[in-house]
Tab-separated table of C-alpha atoms in Angstrom:
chain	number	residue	atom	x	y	z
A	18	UNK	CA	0.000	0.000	0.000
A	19	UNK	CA	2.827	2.492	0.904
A	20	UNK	CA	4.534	2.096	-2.502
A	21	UNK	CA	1.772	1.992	-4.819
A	22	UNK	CA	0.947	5.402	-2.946
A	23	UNK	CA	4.088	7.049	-3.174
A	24	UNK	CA	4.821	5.963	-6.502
A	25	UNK	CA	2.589	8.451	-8.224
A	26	UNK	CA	3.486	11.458	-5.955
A	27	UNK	CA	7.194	10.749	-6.809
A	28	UNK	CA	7.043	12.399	-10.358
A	29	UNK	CA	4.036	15.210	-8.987
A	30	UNK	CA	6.852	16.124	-6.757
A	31	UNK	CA	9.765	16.005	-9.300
A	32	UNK	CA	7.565	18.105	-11.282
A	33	UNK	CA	6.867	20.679	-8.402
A	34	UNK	CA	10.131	20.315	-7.811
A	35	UNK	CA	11.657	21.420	-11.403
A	36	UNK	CA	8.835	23.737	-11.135
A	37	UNK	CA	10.035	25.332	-8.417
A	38	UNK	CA	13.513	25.905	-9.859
A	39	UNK	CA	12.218	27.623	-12.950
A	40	UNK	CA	10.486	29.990	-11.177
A	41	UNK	CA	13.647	30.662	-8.934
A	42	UNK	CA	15.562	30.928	-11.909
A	43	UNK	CA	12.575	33.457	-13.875
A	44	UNK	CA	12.855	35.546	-10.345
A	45	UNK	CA	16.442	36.032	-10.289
A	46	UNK	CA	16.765	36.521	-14.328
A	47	UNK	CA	15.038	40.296	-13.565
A	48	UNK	CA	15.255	42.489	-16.426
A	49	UNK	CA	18.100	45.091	-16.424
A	50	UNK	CA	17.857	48.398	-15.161
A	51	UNK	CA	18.640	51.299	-17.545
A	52	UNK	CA	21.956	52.388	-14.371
A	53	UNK	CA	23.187	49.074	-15.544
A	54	UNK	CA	22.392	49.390	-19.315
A	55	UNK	CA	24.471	52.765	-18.982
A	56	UNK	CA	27.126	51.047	-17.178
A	57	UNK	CA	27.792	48.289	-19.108
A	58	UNK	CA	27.864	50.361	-22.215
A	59	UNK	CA	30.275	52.681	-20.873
A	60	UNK	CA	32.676	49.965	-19.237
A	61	UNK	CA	32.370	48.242	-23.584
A	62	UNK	CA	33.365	52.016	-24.640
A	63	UNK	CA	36.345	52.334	-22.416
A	64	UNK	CA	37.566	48.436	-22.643
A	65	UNK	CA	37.517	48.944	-26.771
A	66	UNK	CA	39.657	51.809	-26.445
A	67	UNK	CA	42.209	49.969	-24.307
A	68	UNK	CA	41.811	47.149	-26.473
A	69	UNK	CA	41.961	48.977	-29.986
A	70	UNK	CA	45.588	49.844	-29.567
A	71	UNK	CA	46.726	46.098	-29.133
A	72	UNK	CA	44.110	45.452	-31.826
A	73	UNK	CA	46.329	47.681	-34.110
A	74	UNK	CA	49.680	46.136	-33.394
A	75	UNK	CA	48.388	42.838	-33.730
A	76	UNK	CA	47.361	43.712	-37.394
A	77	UNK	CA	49.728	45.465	-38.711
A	78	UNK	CA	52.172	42.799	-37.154
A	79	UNK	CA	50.536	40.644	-39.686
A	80	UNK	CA	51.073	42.652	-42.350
A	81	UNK	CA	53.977	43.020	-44.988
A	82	UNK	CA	56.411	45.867	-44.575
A	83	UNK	CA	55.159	47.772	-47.436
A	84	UNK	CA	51.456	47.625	-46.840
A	85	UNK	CA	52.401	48.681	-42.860
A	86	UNK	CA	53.255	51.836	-44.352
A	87	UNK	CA	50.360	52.734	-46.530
A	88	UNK	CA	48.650	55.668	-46.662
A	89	UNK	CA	45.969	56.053	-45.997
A	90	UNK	CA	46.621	53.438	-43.465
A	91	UNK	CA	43.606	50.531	-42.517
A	92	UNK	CA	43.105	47.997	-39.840
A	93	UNK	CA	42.761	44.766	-41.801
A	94	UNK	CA	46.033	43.380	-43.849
A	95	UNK	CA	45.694	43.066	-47.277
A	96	UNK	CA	47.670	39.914	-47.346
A	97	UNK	CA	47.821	38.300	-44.092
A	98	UNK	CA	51.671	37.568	-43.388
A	99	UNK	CA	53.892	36.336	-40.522
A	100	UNK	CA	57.111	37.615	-42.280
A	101	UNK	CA	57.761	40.337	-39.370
A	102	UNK	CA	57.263	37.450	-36.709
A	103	UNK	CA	59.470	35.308	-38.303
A	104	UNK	CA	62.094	37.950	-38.907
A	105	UNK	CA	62.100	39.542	-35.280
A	106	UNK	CA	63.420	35.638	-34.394
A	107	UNK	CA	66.045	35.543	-37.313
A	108	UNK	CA	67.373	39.213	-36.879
A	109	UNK	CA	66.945	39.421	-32.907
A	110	UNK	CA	67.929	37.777	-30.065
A	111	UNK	CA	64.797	36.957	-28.003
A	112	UNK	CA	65.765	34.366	-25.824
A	113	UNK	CA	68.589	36.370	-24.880
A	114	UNK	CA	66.620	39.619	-24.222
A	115	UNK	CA	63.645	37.317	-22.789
A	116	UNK	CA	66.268	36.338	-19.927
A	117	UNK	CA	67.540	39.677	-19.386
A	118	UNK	CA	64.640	41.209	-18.214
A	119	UNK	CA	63.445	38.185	-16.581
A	120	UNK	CA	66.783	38.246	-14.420
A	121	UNK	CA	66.200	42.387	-13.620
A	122	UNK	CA	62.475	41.698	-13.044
A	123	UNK	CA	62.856	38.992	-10.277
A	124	UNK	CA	65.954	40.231	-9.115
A	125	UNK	CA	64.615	44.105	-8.759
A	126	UNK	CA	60.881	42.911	-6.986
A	127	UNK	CA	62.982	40.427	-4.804
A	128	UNK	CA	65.363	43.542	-3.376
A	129	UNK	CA	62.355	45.971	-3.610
A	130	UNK	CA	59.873	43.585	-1.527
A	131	UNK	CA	62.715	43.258	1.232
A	132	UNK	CA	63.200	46.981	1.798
A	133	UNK	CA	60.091	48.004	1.506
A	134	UNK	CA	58.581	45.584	3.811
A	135	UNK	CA	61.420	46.388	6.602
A	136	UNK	CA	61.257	50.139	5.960
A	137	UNK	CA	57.877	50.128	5.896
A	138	UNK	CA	57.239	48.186	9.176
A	139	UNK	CA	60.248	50.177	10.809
A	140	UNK	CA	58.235	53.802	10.355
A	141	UNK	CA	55.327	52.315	11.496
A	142	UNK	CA	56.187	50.413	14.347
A	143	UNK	CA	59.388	51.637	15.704
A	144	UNK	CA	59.954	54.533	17.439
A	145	UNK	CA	63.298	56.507	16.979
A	146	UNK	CA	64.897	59.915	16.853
A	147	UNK	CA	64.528	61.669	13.730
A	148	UNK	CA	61.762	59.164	12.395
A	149	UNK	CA	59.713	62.021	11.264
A	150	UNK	CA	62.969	63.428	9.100
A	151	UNK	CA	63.540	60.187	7.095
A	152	UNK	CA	60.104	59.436	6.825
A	153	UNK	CA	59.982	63.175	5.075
A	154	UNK	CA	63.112	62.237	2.957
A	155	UNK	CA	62.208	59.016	1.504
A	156	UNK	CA	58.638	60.645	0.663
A	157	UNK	CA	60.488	63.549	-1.351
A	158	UNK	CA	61.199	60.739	-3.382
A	159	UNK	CA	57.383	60.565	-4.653
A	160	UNK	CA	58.035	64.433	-6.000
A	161	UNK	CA	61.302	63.662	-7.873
A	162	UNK	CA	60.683	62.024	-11.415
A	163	UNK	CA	63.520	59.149	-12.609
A	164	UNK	CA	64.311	61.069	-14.982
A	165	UNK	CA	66.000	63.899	-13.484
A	166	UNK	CA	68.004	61.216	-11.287
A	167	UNK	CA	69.859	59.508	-14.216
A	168	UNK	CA	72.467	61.360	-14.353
A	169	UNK	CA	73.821	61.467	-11.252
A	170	UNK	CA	73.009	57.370	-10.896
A	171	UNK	CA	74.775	56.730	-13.923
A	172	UNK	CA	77.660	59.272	-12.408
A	173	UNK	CA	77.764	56.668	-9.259
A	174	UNK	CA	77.481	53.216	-11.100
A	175	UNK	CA	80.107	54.194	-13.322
A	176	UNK	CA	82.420	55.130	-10.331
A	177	UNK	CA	81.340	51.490	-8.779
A	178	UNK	CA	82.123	50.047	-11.961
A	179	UNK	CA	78.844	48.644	-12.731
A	180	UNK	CA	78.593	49.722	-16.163
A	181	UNK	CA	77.208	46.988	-18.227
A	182	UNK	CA	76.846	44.917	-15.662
A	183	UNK	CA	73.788	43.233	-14.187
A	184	UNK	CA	73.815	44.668	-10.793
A	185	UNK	CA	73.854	47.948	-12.550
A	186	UNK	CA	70.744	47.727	-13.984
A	187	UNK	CA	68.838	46.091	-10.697
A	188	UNK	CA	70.631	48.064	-7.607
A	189	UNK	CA	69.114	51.612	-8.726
A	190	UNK	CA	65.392	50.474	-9.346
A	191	UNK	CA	65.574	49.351	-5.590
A	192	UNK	CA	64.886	52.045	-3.294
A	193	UNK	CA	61.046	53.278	-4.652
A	194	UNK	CA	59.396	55.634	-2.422
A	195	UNK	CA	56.090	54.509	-3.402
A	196	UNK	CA	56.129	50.920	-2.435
A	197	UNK	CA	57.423	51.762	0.681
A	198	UNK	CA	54.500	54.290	1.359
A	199	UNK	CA	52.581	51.835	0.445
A	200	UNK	CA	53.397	49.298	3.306
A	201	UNK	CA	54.055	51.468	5.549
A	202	UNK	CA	50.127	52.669	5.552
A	203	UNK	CA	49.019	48.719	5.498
A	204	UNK	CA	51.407	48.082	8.222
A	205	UNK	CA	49.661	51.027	10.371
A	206	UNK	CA	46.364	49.615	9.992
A	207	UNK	CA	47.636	46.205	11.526
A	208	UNK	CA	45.870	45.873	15.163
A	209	UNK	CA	48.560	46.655	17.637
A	210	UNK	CA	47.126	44.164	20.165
A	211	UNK	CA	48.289	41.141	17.602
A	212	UNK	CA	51.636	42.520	18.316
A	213	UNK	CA	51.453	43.039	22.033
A	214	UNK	CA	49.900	39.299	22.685
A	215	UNK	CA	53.032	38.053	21.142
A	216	UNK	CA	55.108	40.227	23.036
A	217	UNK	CA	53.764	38.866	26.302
A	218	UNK	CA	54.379	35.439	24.916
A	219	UNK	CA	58.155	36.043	24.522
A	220	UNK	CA	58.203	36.505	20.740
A	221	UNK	CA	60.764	39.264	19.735
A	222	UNK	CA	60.188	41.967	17.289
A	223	UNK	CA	61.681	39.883	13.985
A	224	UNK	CA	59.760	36.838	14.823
A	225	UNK	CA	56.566	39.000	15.283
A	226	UNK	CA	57.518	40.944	11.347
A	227	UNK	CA	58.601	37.322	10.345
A	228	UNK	CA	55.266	35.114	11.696
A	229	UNK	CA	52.701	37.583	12.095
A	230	UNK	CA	52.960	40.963	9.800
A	231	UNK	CA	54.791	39.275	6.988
A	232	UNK	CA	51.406	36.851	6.951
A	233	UNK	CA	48.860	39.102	7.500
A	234	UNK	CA	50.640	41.345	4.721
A	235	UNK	CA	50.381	38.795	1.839
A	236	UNK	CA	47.636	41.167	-0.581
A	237	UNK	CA	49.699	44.058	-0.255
A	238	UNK	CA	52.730	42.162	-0.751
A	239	UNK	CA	50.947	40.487	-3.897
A	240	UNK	CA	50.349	44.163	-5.523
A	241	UNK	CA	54.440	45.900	-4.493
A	242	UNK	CA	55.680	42.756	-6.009
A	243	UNK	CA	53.409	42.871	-9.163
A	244	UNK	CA	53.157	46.562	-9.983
A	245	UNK	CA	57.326	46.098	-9.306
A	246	UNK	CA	57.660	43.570	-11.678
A	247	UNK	CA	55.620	45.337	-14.295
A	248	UNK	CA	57.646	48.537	-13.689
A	249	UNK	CA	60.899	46.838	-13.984
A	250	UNK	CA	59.719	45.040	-17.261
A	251	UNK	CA	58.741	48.078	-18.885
A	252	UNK	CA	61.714	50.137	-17.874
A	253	UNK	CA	63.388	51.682	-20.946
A	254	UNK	CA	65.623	54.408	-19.815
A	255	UNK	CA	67.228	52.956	-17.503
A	256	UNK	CA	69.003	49.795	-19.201
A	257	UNK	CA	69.279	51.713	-22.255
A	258	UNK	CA	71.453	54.360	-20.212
A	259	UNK	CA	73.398	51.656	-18.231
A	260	UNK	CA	74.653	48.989	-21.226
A	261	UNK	CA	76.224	48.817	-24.197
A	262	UNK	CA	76.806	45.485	-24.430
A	263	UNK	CA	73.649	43.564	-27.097
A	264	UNK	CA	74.157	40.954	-24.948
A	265	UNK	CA	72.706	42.437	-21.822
A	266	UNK	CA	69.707	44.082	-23.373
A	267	UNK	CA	66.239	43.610	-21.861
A	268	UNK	CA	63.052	43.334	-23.752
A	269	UNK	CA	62.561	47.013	-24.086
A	270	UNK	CA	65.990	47.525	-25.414
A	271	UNK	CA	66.119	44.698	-27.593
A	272	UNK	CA	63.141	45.597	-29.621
A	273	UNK	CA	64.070	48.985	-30.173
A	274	UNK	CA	66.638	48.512	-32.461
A	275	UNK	CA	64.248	46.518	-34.855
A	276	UNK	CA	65.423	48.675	-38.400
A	277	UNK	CA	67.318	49.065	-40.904
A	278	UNK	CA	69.199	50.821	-43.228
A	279	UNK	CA	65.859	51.828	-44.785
A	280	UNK	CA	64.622	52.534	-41.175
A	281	UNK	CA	62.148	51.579	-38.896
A	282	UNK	CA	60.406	48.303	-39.539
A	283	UNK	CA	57.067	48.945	-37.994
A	284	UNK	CA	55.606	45.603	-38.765
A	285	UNK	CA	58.581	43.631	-36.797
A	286	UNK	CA	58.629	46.608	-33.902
A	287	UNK	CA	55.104	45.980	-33.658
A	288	UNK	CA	55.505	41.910	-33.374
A	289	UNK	CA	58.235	42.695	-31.120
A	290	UNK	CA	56.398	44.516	-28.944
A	291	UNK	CA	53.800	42.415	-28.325
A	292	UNK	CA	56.026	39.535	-27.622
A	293	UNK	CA	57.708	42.065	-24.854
A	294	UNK	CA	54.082	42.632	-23.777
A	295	UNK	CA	52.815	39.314	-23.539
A	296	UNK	CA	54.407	37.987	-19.841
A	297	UNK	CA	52.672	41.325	-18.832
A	298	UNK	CA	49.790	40.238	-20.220
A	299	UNK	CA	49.832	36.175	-18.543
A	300	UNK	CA	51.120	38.398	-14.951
A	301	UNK	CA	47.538	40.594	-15.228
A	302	UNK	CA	45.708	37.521	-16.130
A	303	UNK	CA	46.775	35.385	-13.187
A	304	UNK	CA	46.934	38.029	-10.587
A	305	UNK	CA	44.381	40.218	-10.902
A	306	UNK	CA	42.946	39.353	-7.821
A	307	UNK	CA	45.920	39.866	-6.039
A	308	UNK	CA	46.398	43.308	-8.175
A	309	UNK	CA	42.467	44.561	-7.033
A	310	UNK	CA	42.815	42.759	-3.646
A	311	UNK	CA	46.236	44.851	-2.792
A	312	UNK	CA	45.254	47.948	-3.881
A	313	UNK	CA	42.171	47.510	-1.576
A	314	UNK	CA	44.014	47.071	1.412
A	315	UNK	CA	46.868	49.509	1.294
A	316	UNK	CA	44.845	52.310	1.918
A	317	UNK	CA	44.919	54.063	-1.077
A	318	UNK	CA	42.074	52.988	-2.923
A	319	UNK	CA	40.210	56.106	-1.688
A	320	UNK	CA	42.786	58.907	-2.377
């Protein structure tokens, strides 16, 4: 009796059941509002004009050096063509530039990530005389542009005898005023009372930086190191000031001196430079969380 009776309520309820759902699914599917019509126009507006610049290179990488040079100029090739691709790798040395940077990069966000995280912590922690002094000096640095300093960096690298050397590129990209502004407002909105209750417990003051500020520092560690990296990839000036030497040319570098006798070869400067772009590219990609999530926790997401 009991399972002839619940065998025809067993597909009434799967039916009230999937019934159910829909109607879930109709509620929450509500039509848009015309705020969010706006919005999501305007967000398509601005992402195709980030997006029609790479567009560009992209197609005129693709096209022959005579057609990348037409006037009037137009966005689709003619005659689609990987001749510039396959002459930036005949003519240039990518691995070798590849490396370069890659070395600088991690070597630079390494150095910068270690004295920015103990300078940072040091302001806002420690007290000591003439804290308010330094901490005024190494903010100047926020009002000074790289440019103006290359000079008198190249004037001391040369008199280390660093000149087309590694170290000569990475030593004077570590000491950004920025980054360590940066931690040093994250590291003043860590709860002092974390601190103190491992004080009491015996803990010193590098094991507290080491197992407690270091960890609870990891988003705003994420976004120095990332926004480091990126800087240090893009840099131009610097290793172009610092080397002579083709075999210690970065990405930047490298691809600049994509020409000729006849000139510029925009086709392979624009392959080139998307290669140079393209670990910046897989870096936004994978991090972007980290990149949003940092920025949202170092305090200046509203200034």
């Amino acid at each position: 009796m009991s399972t002839a009776a619940q065998t025809p309520a067993g597909p009434r309820g799967t039916a009230r059941r999937t019934a159910g759902r829909a109607a879930r699914g109709r509620a929450a599917r509500r039509p848009w509002t015309p705020g969010q019509i706006v919005l999501t126009l305007l967000g398509a507006a601005v992402s195709t004009v980030f997006l029609a610049p790479l567009a560009w290179a992209l197609f005129t990488s693709l096209k022959s050096e005579t057609e990348a040079v037409e006037v009037p100029t137009h966005w689709l090739p003619d005659e689609w063509t990987t001749q510039a691709w396959r002459a930036v790798f005949e003519t240039g040395n990518i691995t070798n530039w590849f490396v370069n940077s890659l070395v600088v990069s991690v070597c630079v966000t390494a150095v910068v990530l270690s004295v920015s995280a103990l300078a940072g912590y040091g302001f806002a922690r420690t007290e000591f005389r003439g804290k308010g002094v330094l901490l005024g000096v190494v903010m100047t640095g926020l009002m000074v542009s790289p440019a103006v300093l290359g000079v008198p960096l190249f004037t001391t690298v040369q008199q280390m005898g660093m000149v087309d050397t590694y170290w000569g590129m990475i030593l004077p990209q570590c000491a950004p005023a920025a980054m360590v502004y940066i931690l040093y407002k994250f590291f003043q909105g860590i709860p002092r009372e974390l601190e103190e209750a491992a004080f009491i417990d015996g803990a010193g003051r590098w094991r507290v930086f080491f197992t407690i500020v270091l960890p609870l520092s990891r988003p705003s560690l994420a976004a120095v190191g990332i926004f480091t990296f990126i800087a240090s990839w893009n840099n131009f000036l610097w290793p172009y000031m610092v080397t002579n030497n083709p075999d210690l040319m970065t990405m930047p570098n490298g691809i600049a001196t994509v020409m000729n006798s006849y000139g510029i070869q925009w086709a392979q400067l624009m392959a080139g430079g998307l290669m140079a772009g393209l670990p910046l590219i897989v870096v936004f990609v994978f991090f972007q969380r980290q990149i949003v999530a940092g920025v949202a926790h170092t305090g200046l997401a509203g200034q």
